[in-house]
């Protein structure tokens, strides 16, 4: 009883897990999450150890992108290295009745790289909106936070800026695999 | 800071969003930039080696590829570095930041699925001896497209 859509590939007959990825998709994720090999045909290079053609790798990546598993395939800059050394995780206690609408507005402001709603853990953690701000200085981050404060208005009861004092580990890795060796310390 | 020339900047600006998923992606990039494939590849390699690019490749939706969760622990400053090292070494942790707050260590735990994620967090919590604040994403409002880099402003800084 196979649920695979590619019966020609025996390993893919494992049922997909909750994220809809089969064994070969996951192998491609593991092989590419630290970056593509910088060679003329990176898909072929990724596929070779997996027993897949470059074409098959590319088709699967197109499918994963269409399914939203891959957001984009891109050159990912290290903003810290570009001079954005002030990285502030701002956390906001926003009225639940308005947080979804306001979250969408906040996400459009310049300097915002991530904007997520997360659960509160009362009493010690009252914040339900997380907004990552990037600036070259703390003053710049504070100005951005000020703008957010104005936008949120009375719906916001409290907020904090948590600056990173040290980056202890940062990788783009999502799934464990043999490529799990590119953890950078800074 | 690493010195970047006009081609470096054009490469970063143009491909922060999308690298074509075609047979020879770097050749297509090169054509659009009026360069050769070899030049584009060597530039990308140099930018990656200098740390200006963290990678060239797929950006996965955290919520859809496996399972992940933002977590925090509050530890006494004297213990912070030792606890941080244990977190960084823990299988599945892909980000770990020290931040200025009572909750002073913030990390992202990843796993293949929710069950494994919970098991990893439970094991780490037991190992650390500190409660782990678990903050799963409920809603993402930002479609992480990268953001435009104001090169001129950076130069003035």
PDB file of N, CA and C in Angstrom, chain A residues 84 136 140, chain B residues 150-157:
ATOM      1  N   UNK A  84      24.498  45.391  10.143  1.00  0.00           N
ATOM      2  CA  UNK A  84      23.311  45.435  11.013  1.00  0.00           C
ATOM      3  C   UNK A  84      23.648  44.699  12.303  1.00  0.00           C
ATOM      4  N   UNK A 136      21.668  49.412  12.554  1.00  0.00           N
ATOM      5  CA  UNK A 136      23.122  49.472  12.674  1.00  0.00           C
ATOM      6  C   UNK A 136      23.528  49.871  14.076  1.00  0.00           C
ATOM      7  N   UNK A 140      18.923  53.196  16.401  1.00  0.00           N
ATOM      8  CA  UNK A 140      18.085  52.931  15.229  1.00  0.00           C
ATOM      9  C   UNK A 140      16.981  51.927  15.565  1.00  0.00           C
TER      10      UNK A 140
ATOM     11  N   UNK B 150      20.110  49.239   2.137  1.00  0.00           N
ATOM     12  CA  UNK B 150      20.451  50.615   1.726  1.00  0.00           C
ATOM     13  C   UNK B 150      21.971  50.782   1.728  1.00  0.00           C
ATOM     14  N   UNK B 151      22.611  50.414   0.617  1.00  0.00           N
ATOM     15  CA  UNK B 151      24.078  50.393   0.565  1.00  0.00           C
ATOM     16  C   UNK B 151      24.693  51.744   0.916  1.00  0.00           C
ATOM     17  N   UNK B 152      24.084  52.831   0.409  1.00  0.00           N
ATOM     18  CA  UNK B 152      24.680  54.151   0.635  1.00  0.00           C
ATOM     19  C   UNK B 152      24.656  54.513   2.113  1.00  0.00           C
ATOM     20  N   UNK B 153      23.555  54.170   2.758  1.00  0.00           N
ATOM     21  CA  UNK B 153      23.460  54.467   4.187  1.00  0.00           C
ATOM     22  C   UNK B 153      24.497  53.677   4.964  1.00  0.00           C
ATOM     23  N   UNK B 154      24.687  52.424   4.548  1.00  0.00           N
ATOM     24  CA  UNK B 154      25.665  51.594   5.246  1.00  0.00           C
ATOM     25  C   UNK B 154      27.064  52.189   5.119  1.00  0.00           C
ATOM     26  N   UNK B 155      27.345  52.761   3.954  1.00  0.00           N
ATOM     27  CA  UNK B 155      28.664  53.349   3.740  1.00  0.00           C
ATOM     28  C   UNK B 155      28.910  54.537   4.651  1.00  0.00           C
ATOM     29  N   UNK B 156      27.836  55.286   4.887  1.00  0.00           N
ATOM     30  CA  UNK B 156      27.989  56.480   5.725  1.00  0.00           C
ATOM     31  C   UNK B 156      28.153  56.131   7.191  1.00  0.00           C
ATOM     32  N   UNK B 157      27.733  54.942   7.566  1.00  0.00           N
ATOM     33  CA  UNK B 157      27.736  54.572   8.986  1.00  0.00           C
ATOM     34  C   UNK B 157      29.164  54.460   9.521  1.00  0.00           C
TER      35      UNK B 157
END
